[in-house]
XYZ file of C-alpha atoms in Angstrom:
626
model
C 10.965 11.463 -2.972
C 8.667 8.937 -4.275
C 8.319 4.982 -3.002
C 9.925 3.581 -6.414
C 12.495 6.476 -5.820
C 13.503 5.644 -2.201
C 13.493 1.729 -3.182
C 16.361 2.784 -5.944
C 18.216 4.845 -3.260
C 18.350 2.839 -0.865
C 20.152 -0.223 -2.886
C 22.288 2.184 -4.228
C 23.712 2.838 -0.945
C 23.935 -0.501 0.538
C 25.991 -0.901 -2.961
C 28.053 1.791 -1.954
C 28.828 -0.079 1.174
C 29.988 -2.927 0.010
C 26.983 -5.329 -0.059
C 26.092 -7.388 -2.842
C 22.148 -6.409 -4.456
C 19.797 -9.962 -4.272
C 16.553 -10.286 -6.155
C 13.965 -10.661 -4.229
C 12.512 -14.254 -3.580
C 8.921 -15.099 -4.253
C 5.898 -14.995 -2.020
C 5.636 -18.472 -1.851
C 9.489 -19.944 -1.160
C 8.773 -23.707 -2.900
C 11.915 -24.768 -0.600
C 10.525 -23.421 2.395
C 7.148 -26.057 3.652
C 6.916 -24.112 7.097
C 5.346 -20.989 5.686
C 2.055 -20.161 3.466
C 4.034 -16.895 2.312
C 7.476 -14.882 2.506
C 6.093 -13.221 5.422
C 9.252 -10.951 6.521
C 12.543 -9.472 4.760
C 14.258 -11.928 6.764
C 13.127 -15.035 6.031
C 14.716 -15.700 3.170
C 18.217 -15.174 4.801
C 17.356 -16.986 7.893
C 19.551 -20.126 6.852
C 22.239 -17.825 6.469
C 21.500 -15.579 9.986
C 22.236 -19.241 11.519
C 25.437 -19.375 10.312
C 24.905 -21.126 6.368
C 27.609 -19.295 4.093
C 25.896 -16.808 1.915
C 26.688 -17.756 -1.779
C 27.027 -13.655 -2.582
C 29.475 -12.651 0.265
C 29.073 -11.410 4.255
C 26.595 -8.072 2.932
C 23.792 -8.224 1.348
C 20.955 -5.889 0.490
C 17.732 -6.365 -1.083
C 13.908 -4.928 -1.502
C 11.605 -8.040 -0.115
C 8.127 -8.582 -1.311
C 6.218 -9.705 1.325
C 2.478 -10.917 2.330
C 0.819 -11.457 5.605
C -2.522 -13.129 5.190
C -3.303 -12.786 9.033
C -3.841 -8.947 8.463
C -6.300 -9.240 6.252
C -8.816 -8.018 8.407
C -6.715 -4.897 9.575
C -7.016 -3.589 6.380
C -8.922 -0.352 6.131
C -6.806 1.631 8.519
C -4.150 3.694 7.473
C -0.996 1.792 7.252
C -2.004 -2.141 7.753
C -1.594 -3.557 3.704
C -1.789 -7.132 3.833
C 1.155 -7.142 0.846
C 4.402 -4.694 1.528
C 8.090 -4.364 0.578
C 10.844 -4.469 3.002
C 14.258 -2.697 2.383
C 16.867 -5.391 3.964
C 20.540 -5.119 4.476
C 22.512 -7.888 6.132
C 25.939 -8.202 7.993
C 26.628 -11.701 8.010
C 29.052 -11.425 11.151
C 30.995 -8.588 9.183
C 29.988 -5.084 10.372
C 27.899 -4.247 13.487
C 26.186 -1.482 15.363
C 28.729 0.728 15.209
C 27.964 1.179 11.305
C 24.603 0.289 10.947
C 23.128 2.821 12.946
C 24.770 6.062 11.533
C 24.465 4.323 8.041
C 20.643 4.122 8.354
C 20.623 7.652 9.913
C 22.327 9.097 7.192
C 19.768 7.525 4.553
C 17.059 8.412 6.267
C 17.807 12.012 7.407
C 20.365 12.598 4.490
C 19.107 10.630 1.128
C 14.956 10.820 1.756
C 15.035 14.098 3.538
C 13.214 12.694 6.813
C 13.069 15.323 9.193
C 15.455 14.453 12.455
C 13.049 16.088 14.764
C 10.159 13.418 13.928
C 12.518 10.691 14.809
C 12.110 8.549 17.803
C 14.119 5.238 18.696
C 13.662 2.324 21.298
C 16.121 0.171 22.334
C 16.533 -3.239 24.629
C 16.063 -2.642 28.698
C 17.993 -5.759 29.530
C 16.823 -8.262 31.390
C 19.049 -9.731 35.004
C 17.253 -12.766 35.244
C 18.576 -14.006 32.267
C 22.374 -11.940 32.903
C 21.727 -9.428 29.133
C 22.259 -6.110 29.902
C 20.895 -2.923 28.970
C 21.868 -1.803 25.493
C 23.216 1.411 26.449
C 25.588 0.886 23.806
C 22.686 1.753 21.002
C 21.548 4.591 22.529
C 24.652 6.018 23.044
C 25.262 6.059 19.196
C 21.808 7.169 18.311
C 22.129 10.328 21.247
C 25.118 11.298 19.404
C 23.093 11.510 16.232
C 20.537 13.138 17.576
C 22.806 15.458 19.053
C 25.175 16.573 16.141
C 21.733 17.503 14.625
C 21.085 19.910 17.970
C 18.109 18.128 18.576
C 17.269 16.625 22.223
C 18.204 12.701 22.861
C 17.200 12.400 26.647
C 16.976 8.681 27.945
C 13.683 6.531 29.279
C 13.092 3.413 30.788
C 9.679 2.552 30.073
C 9.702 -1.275 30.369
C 6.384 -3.271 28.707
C 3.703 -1.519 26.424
C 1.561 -1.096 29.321
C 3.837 0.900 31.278
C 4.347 3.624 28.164
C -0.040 3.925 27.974
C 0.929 4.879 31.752
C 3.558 6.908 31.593
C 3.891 8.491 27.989
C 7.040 10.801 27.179
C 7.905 13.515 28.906
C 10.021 16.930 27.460
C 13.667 16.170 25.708
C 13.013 12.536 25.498
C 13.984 10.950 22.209
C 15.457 7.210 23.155
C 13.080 4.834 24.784
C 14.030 1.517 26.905
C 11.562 -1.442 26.509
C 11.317 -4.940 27.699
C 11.661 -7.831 25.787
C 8.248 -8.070 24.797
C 8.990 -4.898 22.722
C 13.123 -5.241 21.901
C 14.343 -8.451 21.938
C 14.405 -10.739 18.857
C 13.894 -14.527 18.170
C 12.221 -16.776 16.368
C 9.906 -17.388 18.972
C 9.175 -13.982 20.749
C 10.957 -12.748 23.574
C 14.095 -13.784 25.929
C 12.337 -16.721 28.183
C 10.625 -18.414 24.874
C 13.877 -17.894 22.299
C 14.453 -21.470 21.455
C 17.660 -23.437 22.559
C 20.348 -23.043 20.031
C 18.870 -20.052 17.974
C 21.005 -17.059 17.702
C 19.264 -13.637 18.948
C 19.476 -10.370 20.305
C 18.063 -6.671 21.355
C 16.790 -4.609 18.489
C 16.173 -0.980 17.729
C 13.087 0.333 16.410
C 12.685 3.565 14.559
C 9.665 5.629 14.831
C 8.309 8.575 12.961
C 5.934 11.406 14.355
C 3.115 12.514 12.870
C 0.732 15.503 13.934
C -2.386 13.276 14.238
C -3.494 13.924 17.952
C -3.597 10.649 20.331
C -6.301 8.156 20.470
C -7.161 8.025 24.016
C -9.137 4.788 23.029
C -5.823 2.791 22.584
C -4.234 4.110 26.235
C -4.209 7.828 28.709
C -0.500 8.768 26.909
C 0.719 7.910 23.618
C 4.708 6.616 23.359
C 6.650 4.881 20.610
C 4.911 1.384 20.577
C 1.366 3.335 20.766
C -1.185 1.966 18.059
C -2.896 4.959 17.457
C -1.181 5.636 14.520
C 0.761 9.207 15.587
C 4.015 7.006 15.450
C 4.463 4.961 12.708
C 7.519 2.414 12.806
C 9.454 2.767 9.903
C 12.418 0.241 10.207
C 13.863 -2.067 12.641
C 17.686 -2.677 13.081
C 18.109 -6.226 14.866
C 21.348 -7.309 16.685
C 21.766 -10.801 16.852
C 24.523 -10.715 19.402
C 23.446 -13.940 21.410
C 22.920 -17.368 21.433
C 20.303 -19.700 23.832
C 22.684 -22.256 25.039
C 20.070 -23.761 28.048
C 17.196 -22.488 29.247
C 17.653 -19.915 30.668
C 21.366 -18.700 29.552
C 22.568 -16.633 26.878
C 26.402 -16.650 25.523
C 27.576 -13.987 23.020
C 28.030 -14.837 19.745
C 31.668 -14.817 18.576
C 30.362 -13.094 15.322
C 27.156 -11.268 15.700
C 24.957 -10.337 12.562
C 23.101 -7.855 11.226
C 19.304 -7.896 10.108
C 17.555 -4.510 9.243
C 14.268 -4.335 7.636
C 12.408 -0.924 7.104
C 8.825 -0.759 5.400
C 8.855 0.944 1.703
C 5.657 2.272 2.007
C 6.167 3.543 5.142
C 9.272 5.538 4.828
C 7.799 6.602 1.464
C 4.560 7.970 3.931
C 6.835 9.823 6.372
C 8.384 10.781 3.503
C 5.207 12.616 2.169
C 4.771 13.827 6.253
C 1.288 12.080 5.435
C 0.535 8.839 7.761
C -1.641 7.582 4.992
C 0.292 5.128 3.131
C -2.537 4.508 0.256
C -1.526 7.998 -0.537
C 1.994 6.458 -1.458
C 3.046 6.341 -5.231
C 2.342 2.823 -5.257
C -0.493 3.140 -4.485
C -2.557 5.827 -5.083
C -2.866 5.695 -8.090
C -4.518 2.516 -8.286
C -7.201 5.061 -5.686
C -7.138 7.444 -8.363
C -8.590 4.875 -10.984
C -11.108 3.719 -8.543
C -12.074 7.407 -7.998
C -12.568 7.541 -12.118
C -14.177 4.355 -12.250
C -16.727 4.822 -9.347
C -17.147 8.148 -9.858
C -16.635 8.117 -5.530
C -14.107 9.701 -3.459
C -11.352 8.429 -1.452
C -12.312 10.910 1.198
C -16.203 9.525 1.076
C -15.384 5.941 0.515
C -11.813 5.258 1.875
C -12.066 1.781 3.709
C -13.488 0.394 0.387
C -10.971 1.866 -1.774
C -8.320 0.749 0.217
C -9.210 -2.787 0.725
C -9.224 -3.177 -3.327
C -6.020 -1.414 -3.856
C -4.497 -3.641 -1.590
C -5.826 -6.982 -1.652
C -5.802 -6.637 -6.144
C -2.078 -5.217 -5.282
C -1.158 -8.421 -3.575
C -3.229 -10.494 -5.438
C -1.160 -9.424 -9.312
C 2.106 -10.519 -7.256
C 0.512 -13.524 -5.804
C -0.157 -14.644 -9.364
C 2.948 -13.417 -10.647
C 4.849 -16.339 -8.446
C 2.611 -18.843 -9.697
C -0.263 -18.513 -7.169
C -4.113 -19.514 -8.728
C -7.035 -18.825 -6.404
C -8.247 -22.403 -5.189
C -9.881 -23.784 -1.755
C -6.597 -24.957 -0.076
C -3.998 -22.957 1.774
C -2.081 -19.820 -0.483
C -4.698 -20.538 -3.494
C -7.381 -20.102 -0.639
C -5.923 -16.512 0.617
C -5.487 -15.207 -3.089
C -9.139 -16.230 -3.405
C -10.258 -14.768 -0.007
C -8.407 -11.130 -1.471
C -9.831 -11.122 -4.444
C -13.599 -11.856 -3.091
C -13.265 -9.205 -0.608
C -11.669 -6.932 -3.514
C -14.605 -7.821 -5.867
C -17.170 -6.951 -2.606
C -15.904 -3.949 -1.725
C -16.262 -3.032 -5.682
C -19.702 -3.909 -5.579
C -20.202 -1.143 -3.066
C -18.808 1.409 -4.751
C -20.767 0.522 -7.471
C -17.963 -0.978 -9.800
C -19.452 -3.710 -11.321
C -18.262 -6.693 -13.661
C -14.511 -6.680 -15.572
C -13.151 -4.027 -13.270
C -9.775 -6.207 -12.819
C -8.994 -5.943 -16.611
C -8.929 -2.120 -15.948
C -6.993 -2.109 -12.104
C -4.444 -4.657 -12.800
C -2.724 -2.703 -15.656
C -2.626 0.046 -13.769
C -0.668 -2.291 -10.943
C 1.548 -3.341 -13.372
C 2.638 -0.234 -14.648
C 3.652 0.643 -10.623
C 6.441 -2.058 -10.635
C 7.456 -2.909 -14.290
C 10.728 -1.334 -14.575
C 11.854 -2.637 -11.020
C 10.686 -6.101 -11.355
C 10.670 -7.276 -14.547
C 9.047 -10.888 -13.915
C 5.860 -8.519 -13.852
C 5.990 -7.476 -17.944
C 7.020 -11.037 -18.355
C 3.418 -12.465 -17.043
C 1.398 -9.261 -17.159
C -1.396 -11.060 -19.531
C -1.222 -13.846 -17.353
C -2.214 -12.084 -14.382
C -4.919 -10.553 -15.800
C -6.270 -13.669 -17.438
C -5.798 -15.395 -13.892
C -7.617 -12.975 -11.996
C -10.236 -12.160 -14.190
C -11.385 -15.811 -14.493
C -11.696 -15.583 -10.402
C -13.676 -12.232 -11.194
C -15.984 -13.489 -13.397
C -16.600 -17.002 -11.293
C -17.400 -14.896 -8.121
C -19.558 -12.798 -10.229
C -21.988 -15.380 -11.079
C -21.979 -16.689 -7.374
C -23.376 -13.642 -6.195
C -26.421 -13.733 -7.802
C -26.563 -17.674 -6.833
C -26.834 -15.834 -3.118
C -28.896 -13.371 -3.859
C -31.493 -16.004 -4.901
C -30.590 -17.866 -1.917
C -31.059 -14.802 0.680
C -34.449 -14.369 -1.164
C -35.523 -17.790 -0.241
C -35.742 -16.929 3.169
C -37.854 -13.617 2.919
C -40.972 -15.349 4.875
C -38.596 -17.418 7.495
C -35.677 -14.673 8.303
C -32.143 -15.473 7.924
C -30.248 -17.493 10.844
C -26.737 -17.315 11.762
C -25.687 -20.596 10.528
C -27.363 -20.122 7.036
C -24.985 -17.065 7.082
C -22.211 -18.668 8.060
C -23.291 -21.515 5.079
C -23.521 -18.975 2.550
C -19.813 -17.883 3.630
C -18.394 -21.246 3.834
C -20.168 -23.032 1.191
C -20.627 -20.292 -1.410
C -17.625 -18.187 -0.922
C -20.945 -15.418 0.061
C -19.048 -12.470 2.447
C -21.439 -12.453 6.079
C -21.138 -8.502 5.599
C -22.532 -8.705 1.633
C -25.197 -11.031 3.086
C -26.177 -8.923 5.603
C -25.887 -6.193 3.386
C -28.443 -7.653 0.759
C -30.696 -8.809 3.103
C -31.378 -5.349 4.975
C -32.135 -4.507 1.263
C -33.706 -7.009 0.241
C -36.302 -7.062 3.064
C -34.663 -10.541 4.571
C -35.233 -10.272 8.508
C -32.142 -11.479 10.372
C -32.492 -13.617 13.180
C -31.466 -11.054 16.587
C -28.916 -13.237 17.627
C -27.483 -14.200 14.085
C -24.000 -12.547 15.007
C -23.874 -15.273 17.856
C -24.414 -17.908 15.827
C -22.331 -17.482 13.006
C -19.192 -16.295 15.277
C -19.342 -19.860 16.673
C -19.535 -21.778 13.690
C -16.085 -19.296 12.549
C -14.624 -19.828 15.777
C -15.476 -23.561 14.776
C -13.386 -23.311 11.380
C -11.022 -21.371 12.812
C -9.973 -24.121 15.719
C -10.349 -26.656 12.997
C -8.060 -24.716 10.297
C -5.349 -23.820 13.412
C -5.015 -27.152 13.878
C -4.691 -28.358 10.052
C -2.303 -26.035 9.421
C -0.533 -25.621 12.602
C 3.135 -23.880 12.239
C 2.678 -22.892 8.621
C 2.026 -18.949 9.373
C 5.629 -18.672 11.321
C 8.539 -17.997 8.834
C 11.914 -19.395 8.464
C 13.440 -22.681 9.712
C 10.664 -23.204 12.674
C 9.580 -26.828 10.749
C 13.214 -27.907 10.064
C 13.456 -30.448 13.051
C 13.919 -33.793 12.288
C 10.641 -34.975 10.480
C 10.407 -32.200 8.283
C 13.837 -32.745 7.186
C 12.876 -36.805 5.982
C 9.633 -35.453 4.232
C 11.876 -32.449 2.277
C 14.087 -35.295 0.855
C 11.380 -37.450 -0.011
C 9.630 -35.006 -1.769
C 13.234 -34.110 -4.138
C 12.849 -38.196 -4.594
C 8.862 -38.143 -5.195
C 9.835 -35.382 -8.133
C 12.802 -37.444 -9.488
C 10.792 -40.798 -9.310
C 7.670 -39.239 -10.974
C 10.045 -37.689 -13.773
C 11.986 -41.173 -14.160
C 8.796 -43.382 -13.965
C 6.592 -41.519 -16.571
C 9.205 -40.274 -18.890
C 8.458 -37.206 -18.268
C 11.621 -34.740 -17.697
C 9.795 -31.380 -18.357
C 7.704 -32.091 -15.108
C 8.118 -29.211 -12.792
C 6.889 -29.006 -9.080
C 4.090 -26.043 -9.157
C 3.666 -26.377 -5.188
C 4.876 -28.054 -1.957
C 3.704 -28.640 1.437
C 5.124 -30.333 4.557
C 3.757 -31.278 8.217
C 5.114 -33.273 10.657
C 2.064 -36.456 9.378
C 2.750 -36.435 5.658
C 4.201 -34.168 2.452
C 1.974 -32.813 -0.717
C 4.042 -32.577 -3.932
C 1.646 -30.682 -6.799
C 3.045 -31.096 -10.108
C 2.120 -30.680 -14.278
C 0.909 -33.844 -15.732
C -2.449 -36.403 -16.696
C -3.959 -38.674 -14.022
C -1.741 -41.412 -13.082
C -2.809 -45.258 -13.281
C -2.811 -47.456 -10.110
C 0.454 -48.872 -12.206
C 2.255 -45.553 -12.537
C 1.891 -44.922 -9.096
C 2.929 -47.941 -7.584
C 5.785 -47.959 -9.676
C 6.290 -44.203 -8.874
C 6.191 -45.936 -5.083
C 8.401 -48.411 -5.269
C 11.318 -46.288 -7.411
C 11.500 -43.931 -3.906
C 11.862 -46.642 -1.474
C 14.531 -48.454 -3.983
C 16.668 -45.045 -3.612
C 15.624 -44.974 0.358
C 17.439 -48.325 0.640
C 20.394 -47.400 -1.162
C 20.839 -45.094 1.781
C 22.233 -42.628 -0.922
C 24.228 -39.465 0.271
C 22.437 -36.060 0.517
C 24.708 -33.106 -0.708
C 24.958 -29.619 -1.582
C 27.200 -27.075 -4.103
C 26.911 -23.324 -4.343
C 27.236 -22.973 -8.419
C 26.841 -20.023 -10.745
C 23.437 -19.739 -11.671
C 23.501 -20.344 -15.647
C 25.922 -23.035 -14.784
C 23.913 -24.909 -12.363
C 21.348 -24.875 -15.286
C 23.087 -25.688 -17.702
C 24.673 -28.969 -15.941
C 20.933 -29.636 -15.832
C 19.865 -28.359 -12.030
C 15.613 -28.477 -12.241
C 14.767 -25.566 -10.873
C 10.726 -25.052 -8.832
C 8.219 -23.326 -11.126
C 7.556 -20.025 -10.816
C 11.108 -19.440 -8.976
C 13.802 -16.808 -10.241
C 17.223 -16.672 -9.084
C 20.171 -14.526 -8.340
C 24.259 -15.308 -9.784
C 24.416 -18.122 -7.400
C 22.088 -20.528 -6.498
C 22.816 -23.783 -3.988
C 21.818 -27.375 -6.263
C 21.050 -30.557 -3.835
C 22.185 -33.783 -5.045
C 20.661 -37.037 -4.190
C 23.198 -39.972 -5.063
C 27.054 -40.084 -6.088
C 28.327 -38.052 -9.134
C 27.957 -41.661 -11.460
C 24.702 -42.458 -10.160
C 22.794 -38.890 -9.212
C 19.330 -39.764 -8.990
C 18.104 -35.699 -8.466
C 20.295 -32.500 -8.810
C 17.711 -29.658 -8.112
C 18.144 -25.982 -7.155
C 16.863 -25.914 -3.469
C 17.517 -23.651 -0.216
C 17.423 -26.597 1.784
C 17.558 -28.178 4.475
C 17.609 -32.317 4.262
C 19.092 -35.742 5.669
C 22.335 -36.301 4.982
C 21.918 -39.678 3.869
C 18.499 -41.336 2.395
C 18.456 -44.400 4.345
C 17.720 -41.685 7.208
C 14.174 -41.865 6.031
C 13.560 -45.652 7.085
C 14.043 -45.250 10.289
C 12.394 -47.274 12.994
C 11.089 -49.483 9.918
C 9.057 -46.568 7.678
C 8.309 -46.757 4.261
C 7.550 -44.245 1.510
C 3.698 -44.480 0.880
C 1.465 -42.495 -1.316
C -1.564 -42.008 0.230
C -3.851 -40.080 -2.374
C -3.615 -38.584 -5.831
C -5.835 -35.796 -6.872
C -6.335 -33.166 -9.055
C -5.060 -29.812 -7.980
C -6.333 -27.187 -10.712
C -6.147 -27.530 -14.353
C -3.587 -29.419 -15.436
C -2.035 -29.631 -12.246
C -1.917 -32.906 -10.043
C -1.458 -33.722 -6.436
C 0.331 -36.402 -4.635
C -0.025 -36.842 -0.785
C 2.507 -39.181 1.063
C 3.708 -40.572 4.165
C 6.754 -42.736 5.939
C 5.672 -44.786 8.078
């Protein structure tokens, strides 16, 4: 069974089970500041995980596209991709354990064909110092599983990570005990740094076995959580169950939830009993037409080949929600995967207008499950080529620069310069230099890893919070700057006559919001006025509310809805203002103030602090209360 196969199976039977099929939400969630990307299944349905009525019902299913940007330099291995799917199903304090666990047996051993044997499971240890006990209840149901099959399910008690590399698995053993570190989840990590008020709970992991032998570089004895690759986790099944009252103390929730999320490509990879998930069928074929256009090998040049397949494969979707390669935060990441893309291509001796012949091939991979991708397939390509063609042309700027310094050798910090200033990869520096006949300077590796721990201290600190998913931003601050930024759009709208405007772009931190939107320059006039329209509205201290609508209705009452976004049957609308006097009625996830006179406090006013241009066509406003 194939990855586009198993994606269609799967929904079809969560259907089956009574939960309602959601589209999946775009990599960059425009109602959502905390986050540079939808980095998990769950993140979209965290609102609802705390307890926010979902519009579609108590289950819900879905296939998640997701993108973490911090694993770019994972990729290479065989199963880190930077983009993935995740198969989701939700109990929104309907079903539990009792049904999730034999349901997701059944698909995976019944419906894909997984064999039983290769299955391994880990459940929560329990922890007395905060009074959660061991979830013997999970293992019980999985041991029964295992043992209808006739397969062993003995019971271990491993504890940390650590303690597995020590101990490994001994004969019969199928069900393994960690700590928190490994079985717990929160928002925040394990039981002692779960935030106050968040719901949480143990989880179970599920592993698959693969017949690659250990890596004794990675620990003496390989176990479930080993990285060596032999076991490859496949899916997770989380129970929220709990709730951080104090520090320190846990109560049970009075209706727990559900929140499973198992990797597509990975179940698809056990599915081929192959741990290589490039050799997937979404993606290997975009290998196979780097094989025909390099005339190379996947077996002779595999890191290379797998790097472009998935840094274009994230890149198409990237652009598909309305992301264009720039120097600032997502635009900067789509950038960053499409250099490295073009690098790599440059080793295997693909040369210029290689996207034009990858991207279709991408395309073709997800048209008939996502249709948004035939909608802006010659967008894509005409977005990503112009980044192809621009990085094109600065490589042979460096090149003429690395020749400059023939005589002199190259220095650490002119590396890290050529990176930072020219978009020039250290390793295609280095690269060119060795064949150029550049000497490098002996400590140049030295040098430039302290000018990138430099950026990287400087870039943590810029964009502090905005790599953790979910509602981790929604504290009180955030919650002014999210309202002021529904008023910014309706005030920009009002003020220039201008109702087509759409937002292409939002950012929030605890100092000031960014609003990015379609439009010319604005005059000092415009933007005063712009100014003062927002701070009227403030002082009206108008009311803040929400309505769950069908979705063609909510449009056609006139909802505005964020560029770029798609919806399912029911989407929630914020209104700003009374129903004679609504000053902005947009389709938003939330959350906000209840009232706009909330945004004054302590004396603040609405201020905007710097208009720019974004890209083509697109503008940027930066503003502040205070």
């Amino acid at each position: 069974m194939n990855a586009q196969e198993i994606r269609k199976k799967y929904l079809e039977f969560y259907q089956q089970r009574g939960h309602a099929i959601v589209k999946r939400a775009p990599l960059i969630l425009h109602d959502d500041p905390t986050t540079l990307f939808t980095g998990s299944g769950m993140q979209p349905m965290i609102p609802f995980l705390l307890g926010e009525p979902h519009p579609r019902g108590t289950r819900i299913a879905d296939s998640q596209t997701c993108l973490r940007a911090q694993d770019i330099d994972d990729i290479g291995d065989n199963r880190h991709t930077t983009f993935f799917e995740m198969l989701g199903n939700w109990s929104l304090g309907d079903y539990f354990k009792q049904e999730q666990i034999p349901w997701m047996f059944e698909f995976l051993t019944e419906v894909v064909g997984l064999d039983p044997a290769r299955l391994y499971v880990t459940c929560y240890r329990g922890n007395d110092k905060f009074g959660i006990s061991k979830d013997q209840e999970t293992a019980d149901l999985w041991a029964k599983l295992f043992a209808d099959k006739g397969l062993s399910h003995g019971q271990a008690d491993i504890g940390g990570e650590a303690d597995g590399y020590a101990r490994g698995i001994r004969e019969g053993e199928r069900i393994f005990f960690y700590d928190g570190t490994k079985n717990w989840w929160s928002r925040n990590g394990s039981e002692a740094t779960t935030p106050v008020g968040d719901p949480c709970g143990p989880d179970s992991e599920m592993f698959y076995l693969f017949d690659t032998p250990h890596d004794l570089a990675f620990g003496e004895h390989c176990h479930p959580n080993c990285d060596c690759g032999r076991f490859m986790e496949i899916g997770n099944n989380v129970f929220m169950a709990y709730k951080k009252v104090a520090e320190g103390k846990f109560e049970p929730l009075a209706k727990p939830n559900i929140d499973h999320g198992s990797g597509l490509e990975r179940i698809a990879a056990a599915a081929n009993n192959d741990p290589d998930v490039f050799k997937v069928s979404l993606l290997w074929p975009i290998i196979k037409k780097l094989e025909q256009l390099s005339g190379k090998t996947y077996a002779a040049h595999t890191e290379s080949m797998r790097v472009i397949a998935d840094h274009l494969r994230a890149a198409t979707f990237m652009a598909v929600d309305g992301c264009v390669p720039s120097n600032k935060e997502q635009g900067y990441v789509m950038r960053r995967l499409l250099r490295r893309a073009i690098r790599f291509a440059n080793e295997l001796g693909v040369k210029e207008d290689f996207f034009e012949e990858i991207i279709p091939v991408i395309a073709d991979l997800y048209v008939n499950d996502f249709p948004e991708i035939a909608e802006h397939r010659d967008k894509i390509i005409i977005t990503l080529m112009k980044e192809e063609k621009a990085f094109t042309r600065t490589l042979f700027k460096g090149v003429r620069h690395l020749r400059k310094f023939v005589e002199d050798g190259l220095t650490g910090v002119e590396l890290f310069t050529l990176h930072d200033t020219y978009g020039f990869p250290v390793e295609l520096s280095t690269e060119i230099a060795r064949r150029e006949g550049v000497k490098l300077d002996a400590d140049w590796r030295v040098q430039f890893d302290a000018k990138m721990q430099e950026q990287r201290q400087r870039s943590q600190t810029a964009r502090k919070g905005q790599f953790h998913g979910g509602l981790e931003g929604a504290e009180s601050i955030h919650l002014k700057y999210h309202t002021a930024t529904h008023l910014l759009g309706a005030a920009l709208r009002k003020v220039l006559n201008a109702p087509d405007l759409q937002q292409h772009g939002s950012n929030i931190t605890t100092e000031r919001l960014r609003f990015d939107f379609n439009h010319d320059k604005l005059t000092p006039a415009e933007k005063q006025a712009v100014e003062d329209q927002v701070n009227a509205w403030i002082d009206a201290d108008l009311p803040v509310s929400y309505h769950v609508y069908p979705t063609e209705k909510a449009l056609q009452m006139g909802a505005i809805g964020a560029f770029g976004e798609r919806y399912g049957s029911e989407v929630k609308v914020y209104s700003i203002g009374e129903s004679d006097n609504c000053v902005s009625f947009e389709v938003c996830g939330g959350p906000h103030v209840s009232h706009t006179g909330e945004l004054k406090a302590g004396g603040k006013r609405f201020k905007i602090i710097k208009e720019e241009s974004s890209s083509a066509g697109i503008r940027r406003i930066k503003a502040v209360l205070r």
